[in-house]
Short mmCIF file of C-alpha atoms in Angstrom, two decimals:
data_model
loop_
_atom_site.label_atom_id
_atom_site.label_comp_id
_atom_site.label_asym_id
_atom_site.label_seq_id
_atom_site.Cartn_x
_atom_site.Cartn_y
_atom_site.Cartn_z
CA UNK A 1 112.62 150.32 143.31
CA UNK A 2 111.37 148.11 140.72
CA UNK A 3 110.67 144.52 142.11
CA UNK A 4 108.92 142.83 139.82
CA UNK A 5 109.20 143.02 135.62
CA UNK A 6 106.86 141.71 133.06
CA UNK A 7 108.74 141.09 129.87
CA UNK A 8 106.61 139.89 126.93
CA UNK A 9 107.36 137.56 124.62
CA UNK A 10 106.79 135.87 121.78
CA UNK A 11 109.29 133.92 118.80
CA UNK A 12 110.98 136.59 117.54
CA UNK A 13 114.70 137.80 118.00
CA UNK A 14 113.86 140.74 119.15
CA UNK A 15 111.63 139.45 122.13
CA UNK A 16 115.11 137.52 123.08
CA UNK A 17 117.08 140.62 123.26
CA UNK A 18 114.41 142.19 125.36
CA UNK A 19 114.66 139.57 127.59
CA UNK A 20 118.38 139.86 127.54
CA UNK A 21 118.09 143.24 128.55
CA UNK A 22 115.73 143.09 131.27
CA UNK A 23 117.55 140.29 132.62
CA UNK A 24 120.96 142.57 132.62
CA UNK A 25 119.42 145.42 134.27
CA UNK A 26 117.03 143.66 136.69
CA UNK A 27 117.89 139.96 136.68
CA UNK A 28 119.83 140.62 140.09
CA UNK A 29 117.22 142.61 141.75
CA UNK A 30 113.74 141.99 140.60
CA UNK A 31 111.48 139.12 139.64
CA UNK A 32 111.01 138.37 135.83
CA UNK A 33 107.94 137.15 134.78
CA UNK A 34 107.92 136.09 131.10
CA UNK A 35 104.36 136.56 129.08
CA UNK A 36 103.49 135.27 126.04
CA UNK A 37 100.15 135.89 123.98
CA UNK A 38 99.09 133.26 122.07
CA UNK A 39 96.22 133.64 119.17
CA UNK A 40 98.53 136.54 117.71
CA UNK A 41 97.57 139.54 115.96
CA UNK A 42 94.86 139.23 112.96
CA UNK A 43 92.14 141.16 112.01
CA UNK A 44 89.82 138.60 112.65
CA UNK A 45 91.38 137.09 115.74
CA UNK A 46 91.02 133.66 113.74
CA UNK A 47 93.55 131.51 115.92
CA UNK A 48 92.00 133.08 119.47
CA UNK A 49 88.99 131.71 118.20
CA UNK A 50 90.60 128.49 117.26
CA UNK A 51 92.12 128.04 120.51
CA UNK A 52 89.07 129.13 122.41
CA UNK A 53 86.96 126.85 120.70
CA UNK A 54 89.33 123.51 121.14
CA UNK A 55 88.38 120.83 123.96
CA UNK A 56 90.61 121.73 126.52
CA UNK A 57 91.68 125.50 125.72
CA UNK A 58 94.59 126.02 128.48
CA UNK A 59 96.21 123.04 127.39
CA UNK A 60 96.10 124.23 123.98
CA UNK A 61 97.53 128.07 124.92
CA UNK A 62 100.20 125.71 127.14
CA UNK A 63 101.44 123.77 124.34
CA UNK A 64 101.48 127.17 121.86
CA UNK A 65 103.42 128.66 124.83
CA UNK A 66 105.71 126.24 125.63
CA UNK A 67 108.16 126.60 123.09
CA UNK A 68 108.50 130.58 123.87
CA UNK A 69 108.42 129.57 127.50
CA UNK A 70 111.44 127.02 127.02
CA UNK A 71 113.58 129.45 124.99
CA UNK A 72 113.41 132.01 127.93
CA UNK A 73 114.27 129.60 130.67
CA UNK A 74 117.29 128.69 128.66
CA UNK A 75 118.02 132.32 128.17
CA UNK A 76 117.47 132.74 132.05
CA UNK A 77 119.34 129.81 132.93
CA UNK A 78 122.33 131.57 131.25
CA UNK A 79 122.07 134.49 133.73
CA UNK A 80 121.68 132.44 136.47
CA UNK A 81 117.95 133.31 136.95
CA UNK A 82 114.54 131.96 137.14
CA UNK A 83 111.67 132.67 135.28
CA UNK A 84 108.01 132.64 135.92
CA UNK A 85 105.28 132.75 133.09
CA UNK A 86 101.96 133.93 131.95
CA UNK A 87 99.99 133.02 129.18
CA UNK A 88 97.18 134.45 127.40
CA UNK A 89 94.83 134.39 124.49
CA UNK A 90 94.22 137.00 122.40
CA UNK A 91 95.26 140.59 121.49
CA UNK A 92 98.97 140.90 122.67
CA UNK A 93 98.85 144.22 123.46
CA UNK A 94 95.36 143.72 125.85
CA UNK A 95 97.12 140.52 127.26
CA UNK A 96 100.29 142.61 128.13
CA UNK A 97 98.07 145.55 129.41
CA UNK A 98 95.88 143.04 131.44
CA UNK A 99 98.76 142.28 133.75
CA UNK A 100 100.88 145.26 133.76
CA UNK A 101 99.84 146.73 136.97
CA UNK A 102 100.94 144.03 138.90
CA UNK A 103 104.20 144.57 137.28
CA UNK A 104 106.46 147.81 138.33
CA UNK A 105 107.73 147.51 134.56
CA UNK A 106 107.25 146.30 131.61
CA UNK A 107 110.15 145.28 129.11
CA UNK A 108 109.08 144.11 125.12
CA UNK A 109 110.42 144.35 121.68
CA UNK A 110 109.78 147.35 119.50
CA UNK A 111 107.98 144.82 116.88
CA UNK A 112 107.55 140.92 115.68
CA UNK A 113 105.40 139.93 113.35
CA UNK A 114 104.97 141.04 109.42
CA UNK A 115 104.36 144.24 108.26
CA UNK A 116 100.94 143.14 107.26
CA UNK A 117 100.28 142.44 110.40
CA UNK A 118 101.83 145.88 112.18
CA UNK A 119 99.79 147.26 109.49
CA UNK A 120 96.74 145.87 110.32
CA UNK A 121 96.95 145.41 114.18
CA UNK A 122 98.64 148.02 115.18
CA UNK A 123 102.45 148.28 116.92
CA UNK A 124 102.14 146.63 119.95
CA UNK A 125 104.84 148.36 121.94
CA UNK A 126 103.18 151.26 120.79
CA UNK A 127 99.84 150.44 122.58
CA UNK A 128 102.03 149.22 125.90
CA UNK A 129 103.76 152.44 126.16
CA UNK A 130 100.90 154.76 125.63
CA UNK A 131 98.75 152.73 127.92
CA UNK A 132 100.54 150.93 130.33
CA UNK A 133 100.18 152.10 134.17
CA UNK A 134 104.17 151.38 134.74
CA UNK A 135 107.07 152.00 132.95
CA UNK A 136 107.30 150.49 130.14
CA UNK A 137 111.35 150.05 128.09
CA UNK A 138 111.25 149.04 124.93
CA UNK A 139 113.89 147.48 123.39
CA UNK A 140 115.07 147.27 119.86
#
């Protein structure tokens, strides 16, 4: 039985529709905890460092995260759920990893992001689903 869902997120449309999903097949039934990575992808992790680096670091990573954080509670709020959320700095993929076991699934978009930065990072919802300990749906 899968009680509680991690479902990453970031700005893109297609971190909404996974969202949307996992709130359709587990909004009744499970927990839905909402994470979003801030720092994003680059080669030389250049805004991690940035945010790392600032006076007060978690309120930085809580004002990059808020504006993720508010589109899923409106999302949520249209399903009649709640939402809690994570945030982290960094990779996205090692933030995602980092927390999956205390998930029983994961739930993310196939991609977000430029094709530069696929390119150079890597996919991902590739890296979730090859090394996540749970099951991990991804959503396009």
């Amino acid at each position: 039985m899968i009680d509680r869902v991690l479902v990453a997120m970031d700005d893109s449309d297609l971190a909404e529709r996974a969202l949307r999903y996992a709130l359709d097949a587990h909004g009744d039934d499970a927990a839905l905890t909402v994470i979003h990575v801030v720092g994003g992808p680059s080669p030389m992790m250049g805004a991690a460092v940035g945010l790392a680096l600032s006076d007060d670091s978690d309120e930085e990573m809580r004002k990059a995260a808020a504006p993720v954080f508010e589109r899923a509670r409106e999302i949520a709020a249209e399903h009649d759920v709640t939402v809690e959320t994570v945030v982290e700095v960094g990779r996205p993929a090692r933030g995602i990893l980092d927390h999956a076991e205390e998930f029983d699934a994961v739930v993310l978009g196939t991609h977000s992001g430029s094709l530069a930065d696929r390119l150079l990072v890597g996919n991902v919802a590739k890296t979730v689903f090859d090394r996540s300990p749970v099951p991990v749906t991804v959503v396009r």
